[in-house]
Coordinates of C-alpha atoms in Angstrom, one line a residue:
X1 CA -59.7 116.1 36.0
X2 CA -56.4 115.1 35.2
X3 CA -56.5 115.4 31.5
X4 CA -57.6 119.1 31.5
X5 CA -54.6 119.6 33.7
X6 CA -52.5 117.6 31.2
X7 CA -53.8 119.6 28.4
X8 CA -53.0 122.8 30.0
X9 CA -49.6 122.1 30.3
X10 CA -48.9 120.8 26.9
X11 CA -50.6 124.0 25.5
X12 CA -48.7 126.4 28.0
X13 CA -45.9 126.9 25.3
X14 CA -48.4 127.9 22.5
X15 CA -51.0 129.9 24.2
X16 CA -51.2 132.8 26.9
X17 CA -52.7 131.8 30.3
X18 CA -55.9 133.6 29.4
X19 CA -56.0 132.1 25.9
X20 CA -55.6 128.1 27.3
X21 CA -58.4 129.3 30.3
X22 CA -60.7 130.3 27.4
X23 CA -59.8 127.2 25.4
X24 CA -60.3 124.8 28.3
X25 CA -63.4 126.2 30.2
X26 CA -65.6 124.1 28.5
X27 CA -63.6 120.8 29.1
X28 CA -63.2 121.9 32.9
X29 CA -67.4 122.6 33.0
X30 CA -67.9 119.3 32.0
X31 CA -65.6 117.6 34.5
X32 CA -67.7 119.3 37.1
X33 CA -70.9 118.7 35.9
X34 CA -72.0 115.6 38.2
X35 CA -75.1 114.5 36.0
X36 CA -72.6 113.8 33.3
X37 CA -69.8 112.3 35.0
X38 CA -72.2 109.9 36.9
X39 CA -74.1 108.6 33.8
X40 CA -71.8 107.1 31.5
X41 CA -69.1 104.7 30.8
X42 CA -67.0 106.6 28.4
X43 CA -66.8 109.9 26.9
X44 CA -65.2 111.8 24.1
X45 CA -64.5 115.4 24.0
X46 CA -63.3 117.6 21.2
X47 CA -62.0 121.1 21.9
X48 CA -60.8 123.8 19.8
X49 CA -61.2 127.8 19.3
X50 CA -64.4 127.2 17.3
X51 CA -65.3 123.9 18.5
X52 CA -66.7 122.5 21.8
X53 CA -68.3 118.7 21.2
X54 CA -68.9 115.7 23.5
X55 CA -70.3 112.7 23.4
X56 CA -71.4 109.9 25.6
X57 CA -70.1 106.6 24.7
X58 CA -71.9 103.1 25.9
X59 CA -68.1 101.7 26.3
X60 CA -65.3 102.4 28.4
X61 CA -62.2 103.5 26.1
X62 CA -58.6 104.3 27.5
X63 CA -57.8 107.3 29.0
X64 CA -56.0 109.3 26.4
X65 CA -54.8 113.0 25.9
X66 CA -54.2 114.4 22.3
X67 CA -53.0 117.6 21.5
X68 CA -52.6 118.4 18.0
X69 CA -53.6 119.9 14.6
X70 CA -56.5 117.4 14.2
X71 CA -58.8 115.8 16.4
X72 CA -58.0 112.1 17.6
X73 CA -61.3 110.0 16.2
X74 CA -60.3 106.7 16.0
X75 CA -61.6 105.3 19.3
X76 CA -65.1 106.5 17.9
X77 CA -64.4 105.0 14.4
X78 CA -66.2 101.6 16.0
X79 CA -69.4 103.4 15.7
X80 CA -68.8 104.7 11.7
X81 CA -66.5 102.1 10.3
X82 CA -68.0 100.0 7.5
X83 CA -68.1 96.8 9.8
X84 CA -69.1 98.2 13.1
X85 CA -72.7 99.8 12.8
X86 CA -76.0 98.6 11.2
X87 CA -79.8 99.3 10.9
X88 CA -82.8 97.3 11.7
X89 CA -86.3 98.3 9.9
X90 CA -89.0 96.7 11.7
X91 CA -92.0 96.2 8.8
X92 CA -95.4 95.2 9.7
X93 CA -99.0 96.5 8.4
X94 CA -99.4 97.2 12.3
X95 CA -96.0 98.6 13.2
X96 CA -93.0 100.1 12.0
X97 CA -89.9 100.9 13.4
X98 CA -86.4 102.1 12.7
X99 CA -83.2 101.5 14.7
X100 CA -79.4 102.2 14.5
X101 CA -77.1 100.0 16.3
X102 CA -73.3 98.4 16.9
X103 CA -72.0 95.3 18.8
X104 CA -72.7 97.5 22.0
X105 CA -76.5 97.8 21.3
X106 CA -79.4 99.5 19.4
X107 CA -81.3 102.5 19.8
X108 CA -84.3 103.8 18.3
X109 CA -84.0 106.6 15.6
X110 CA -86.8 109.1 14.9
X111 CA -87.2 109.2 11.3
X112 CA -89.3 112.5 10.0
X113 CA -92.3 111.2 7.9
X114 CA -91.9 107.6 8.6
X115 CA -95.6 106.2 8.6
X116 CA -96.5 104.2 12.0
X117 CA -98.8 101.5 10.2
X118 CA -99.9 100.4 6.5
X119 CA -103.2 102.3 7.9
X120 CA -101.3 105.6 8.4
X121 CA -99.6 105.4 4.8
X122 CA -102.5 104.8 2.9
X123 CA -104.9 107.2 4.7
X124 CA -108.6 107.3 5.6
X125 CA -109.6 107.4 2.1
X126 CA -108.0 104.3 1.0
X127 CA -109.4 102.2 3.8
X128 CA -112.9 103.1 3.0
X129 CA -112.6 103.1 -1.1
X130 CA -113.8 99.4 -1.5
X131 CA -117.0 100.3 0.6
X132 CA -120.4 100.7 -1.3
X133 CA -123.8 101.7 0.0
X134 CA -127.3 101.6 -1.7
X135 CA -130.9 102.9 -0.1
X136 CA -133.3 100.3 1.1
X137 CA -136.4 99.7 -1.1
X138 CA -138.9 100.5 1.8
X139 CA -137.3 102.9 4.4
X140 CA -135.5 105.0 1.2
X141 CA -133.4 106.8 3.6
X142 CA -131.3 104.5 5.6
X143 CA -128.2 103.6 3.6
X144 CA -127.3 99.9 3.7
X145 CA -123.7 99.3 3.5
X146 CA -121.8 96.5 1.8
X147 CA -119.0 95.3 -0.1
X148 CA -116.8 92.8 -1.5
X149 CA -113.6 93.9 0.1
X150 CA -110.2 94.3 -1.6
X151 CA -109.1 92.1 -4.7
X152 CA -105.5 90.2 -4.2
X153 CA -104.2 92.8 -6.8
X154 CA -105.8 96.0 -4.6
X155 CA -104.0 94.8 -1.6
X156 CA -100.8 94.0 -3.3
X157 CA -100.7 97.5 -4.5
X158 CA -101.6 98.7 -1.0
X159 CA -98.5 96.8 0.4
X160 CA -96.6 98.3 -2.5
X161 CA -97.6 101.7 -1.5
X162 CA -96.6 100.9 2.1
X163 CA -93.2 99.8 1.0
X164 CA -92.9 103.0 -1.0
X165 CA -94.0 105.3 1.7
X166 CA -91.6 103.5 4.2
X167 CA -88.8 104.0 1.8
X168 CA -89.1 107.4 1.0
X169 CA -88.9 108.5 4.9
X170 CA -85.9 106.2 5.6
X171 CA -84.2 107.2 2.1
X172 CA -83.6 111.0 3.7
X173 CA -81.6 109.1 6.4
X174 CA -79.8 106.6 4.6
X175 CA -78.9 108.1 1.1
X176 CA -75.2 108.5 2.2
X177 CA -74.6 105.8 4.4
X178 CA -73.0 102.3 3.3
X179 CA -73.9 100.4 6.7
X180 CA -76.3 97.1 6.0
X181 CA -80.1 97.4 6.9
X182 CA -81.7 94.2 8.2
X183 CA -85.5 94.1 7.7
X184 CA -87.5 92.4 10.4
X185 CA -90.8 91.5 8.5
X186 CA -92.8 88.5 6.8
X187 CA -90.9 86.9 4.2
X188 CA -93.5 88.4 1.4
X189 CA -93.2 91.9 2.7
X190 CA -89.1 91.7 3.4
X191 CA -89.2 90.7 -0.2
X192 CA -91.6 93.6 -1.7
X193 CA -89.7 95.9 0.3
X194 CA -86.4 95.0 -1.0
X195 CA -87.6 95.2 -4.2
X196 CA -88.9 98.5 -4.1
X197 CA -86.3 100.1 -2.1
X198 CA -83.8 102.7 -3.5
X199 CA -81.2 101.9 -0.6
X200 CA -78.3 99.3 -2.0
X201 CA -77.4 97.7 1.3
X202 CA -80.5 95.7 2.6
X203 CA -79.4 92.4 3.5
X204 CA -81.4 89.4 1.9
X205 CA -83.5 87.4 4.2
X206 CA -85.8 88.7 6.9
X207 CA -85.4 88.6 10.7
X208 CA -89.0 87.7 11.4
X209 CA -92.2 89.6 11.8
X210 CA -92.2 89.2 15.7
X211 CA -90.0 91.7 16.6
X212 CA -92.3 94.4 16.9
X213 CA -93.3 93.7 20.2
X214 CA -89.7 92.9 21.5
X215 CA -87.5 95.6 23.5
X216 CA -84.7 97.2 22.2
X217 CA -82.3 94.8 24.1
X218 CA -84.3 91.9 22.9
X219 CA -84.2 92.9 19.4
X220 CA -80.6 93.6 19.7
X221 CA -79.8 90.0 21.1
X222 CA -82.3 88.6 18.4
X223 CA -80.5 90.4 15.4
X224 CA -76.7 90.7 16.7
X225 CA -76.0 86.7 15.6
X226 CA -77.1 87.9 12.1
X227 CA -75.2 91.0 12.1
X228 CA -72.1 89.4 13.1
X229 CA -72.2 86.5 10.6
X230 CA -72.7 89.1 7.7
X231 CA -69.9 91.5 9.0
X232 CA -67.5 88.6 9.3
X233 CA -68.7 87.5 5.6
X234 CA -67.7 91.4 4.8
X235 CA -64.5 91.2 6.4
X236 CA -63.4 88.2 4.5
X237 CA -64.1 89.9 1.0
X238 CA -61.7 92.4 2.1
X239 CA -59.2 90.3 3.3
X240 CA -59.5 88.0 0.3
X241 CA -59.2 91.3 -2.0
X242 CA -56.0 91.9 -0.2
X243 CA -54.4 88.6 -0.7
X244 CA -55.3 88.7 -4.3
X245 CA -54.1 92.3 -5.1
X246 CA -50.7 91.9 -3.1
X247 CA -49.0 90.3 -6.3
X248 CA -50.8 93.0 -8.2
X249 CA -48.8 95.8 -6.2
X250 CA -52.3 97.1 -5.5
X251 CA -52.1 95.9 -1.8
X252 CA -49.8 97.0 1.0
X253 CA -48.8 97.3 4.8
X254 CA -46.6 100.3 5.1
X255 CA -48.1 103.3 6.7
X256 CA -45.7 105.8 4.7
X257 CA -46.7 104.6 1.4
X258 CA -50.5 104.1 2.6
X259 CA -50.3 107.8 3.6
X260 CA -49.4 109.3 0.1
X261 CA -52.0 107.1 -1.6
X262 CA -54.7 107.8 1.1
X263 CA -54.5 111.6 0.2
X264 CA -54.7 110.6 -3.7
X265 CA -58.2 109.3 -2.9
X266 CA -56.6 105.6 -3.9
X267 CA -57.2 103.5 -1.0
X268 CA -60.6 101.5 -1.5
X269 CA -60.2 99.6 2.1
X270 CA -58.3 100.2 5.1
X271 CA -57.7 97.6 7.5
X272 CA -56.8 98.9 11.1
X273 CA -55.7 97.1 14.2
X274 CA -58.4 98.4 16.4
X275 CA -56.0 98.2 19.7
X276 CA -53.0 99.5 18.1
X277 CA -51.3 103.1 17.7
X278 CA -48.9 104.6 15.2
X279 CA -47.5 107.4 17.0
X280 CA -46.0 110.1 14.9
X281 CA -47.0 112.8 12.5
X282 CA -48.9 112.9 8.8
X283 CA -48.2 116.0 6.6
X284 CA -51.3 116.4 5.2
X285 CA -49.9 118.4 2.3
X286 CA -46.9 115.8 1.2
X287 CA -48.2 112.8 2.6
X288 CA -44.8 112.3 4.3
X289 CA -44.9 110.8 7.9
X290 CA -42.6 110.8 10.5
X291 CA -42.8 107.7 13.2
X292 CA -41.5 108.3 16.8
X293 CA -42.0 104.5 18.0
X294 CA -42.8 105.2 21.5
X295 CA -45.2 108.1 22.2
X296 CA -42.8 111.0 23.4
X297 CA -45.8 113.2 24.4
X298 CA -49.5 114.3 24.7
X299 CA -48.6 116.4 21.3
X300 CA -48.1 113.6 19.1
X301 CA -50.5 112.2 16.5
X302 CA -52.0 108.6 16.2
X303 CA -51.2 107.9 12.4
X304 CA -53.4 105.5 12.2
X305 CA -56.3 107.8 13.1
X306 CA -55.1 110.1 10.6
X307 CA -55.0 107.6 7.7
X308 CA -58.8 106.7 8.7
X309 CA -59.9 110.0 8.4
X310 CA -58.2 110.6 5.3
X311 CA -59.7 107.4 3.7
X312 CA -63.2 108.0 4.8
X313 CA -63.1 111.6 3.6
X314 CA -62.4 110.4 0.1
X315 CA -64.8 107.9 0.0
X316 CA -62.8 104.6 1.0
X317 CA -63.9 102.3 3.6
X318 CA -62.3 101.8 7.0
X319 CA -62.4 98.3 8.8
X320 CA -61.5 98.1 12.3
X321 CA -60.1 94.3 12.9
X322 CA -58.9 92.3 15.6
X323 CA -55.2 91.7 15.7
X324 CA -55.6 88.4 14.9
X325 CA -57.8 89.1 11.8
X326 CA -55.3 91.6 10.2
X327 CA -54.1 90.1 7.0
X328 CA -50.3 91.2 8.0
X329 CA -48.3 91.5 11.1
X330 CA -48.4 95.5 10.5
X331 CA -51.0 97.5 12.2
X332 CA -52.3 98.8 8.8
X333 CA -53.4 97.4 5.5
X334 CA -54.7 98.6 2.4
X335 CA -56.1 97.9 -1.0
X336 CA -55.7 100.4 -3.9
X337 CA -58.6 101.4 -6.2
X338 CA -56.2 101.5 -9.1

């Protein structure tokens, strides 16, 4: 693997040959693993003395080596940024499913405790609670079953309990998330769930109740237009806020100034040109930025990556935008909380 050779050359002035071999051993082993290299479109590998992590990616990414004091994560931000991921809840009385997706596709997500149907959520006792019986007058031994079924009120109560059970399970997954949740259900059930759920990022309006029988690619094809429209609307809000706050000195596009505000936790929205790089180095103690223009070597960091990391760690939102959507000619723009 060419990148492992380049990494060895970049590290040879810092580490002994034995230290370098030990550090890069997982990377070399990964390059030799045929079942890995033949089964992916892209890959991201992070190696440090105490960290050896690798991830399959559903899309190709540019080949890039970065040797620095922090991991280069920005190619992965499309999977975690505020406008690049979403969830789908398939909600019907006979079927419940939960999926996580991005522009590239959807995958089923296993959620501990998530009921698969209304019957499973309510249990056997509730299914039988409306049935009554009495003994026949002559035989005296054989019970005769009867019952008038559930009232509208009791059915509404059952649906509410069902929605609360579903919400309790997915809340364990979503409690720290901000990505939108789209509900595929009948209008009545979708509205009921939205009135009950604790997750504040449910998108109003149901996707329809017939997706429970669809394949995952079919669900993605059906849901993505609604997701894309929602994301564009959210991006428009961020861009409008930038234009509105420029005159109040709370919006800026200078990377050096943004760096200091980012480390202070003041950046609310950070917009990045998804295809751009800003090579240099960020001092995480002082916020000082040194920019190099062209990349002089593998040990130069992408400052845009460092800014994104700083904003995410301090509770801000990072937006990955096409160059044509950026509010300025700069590859980075930010709005401030105060």
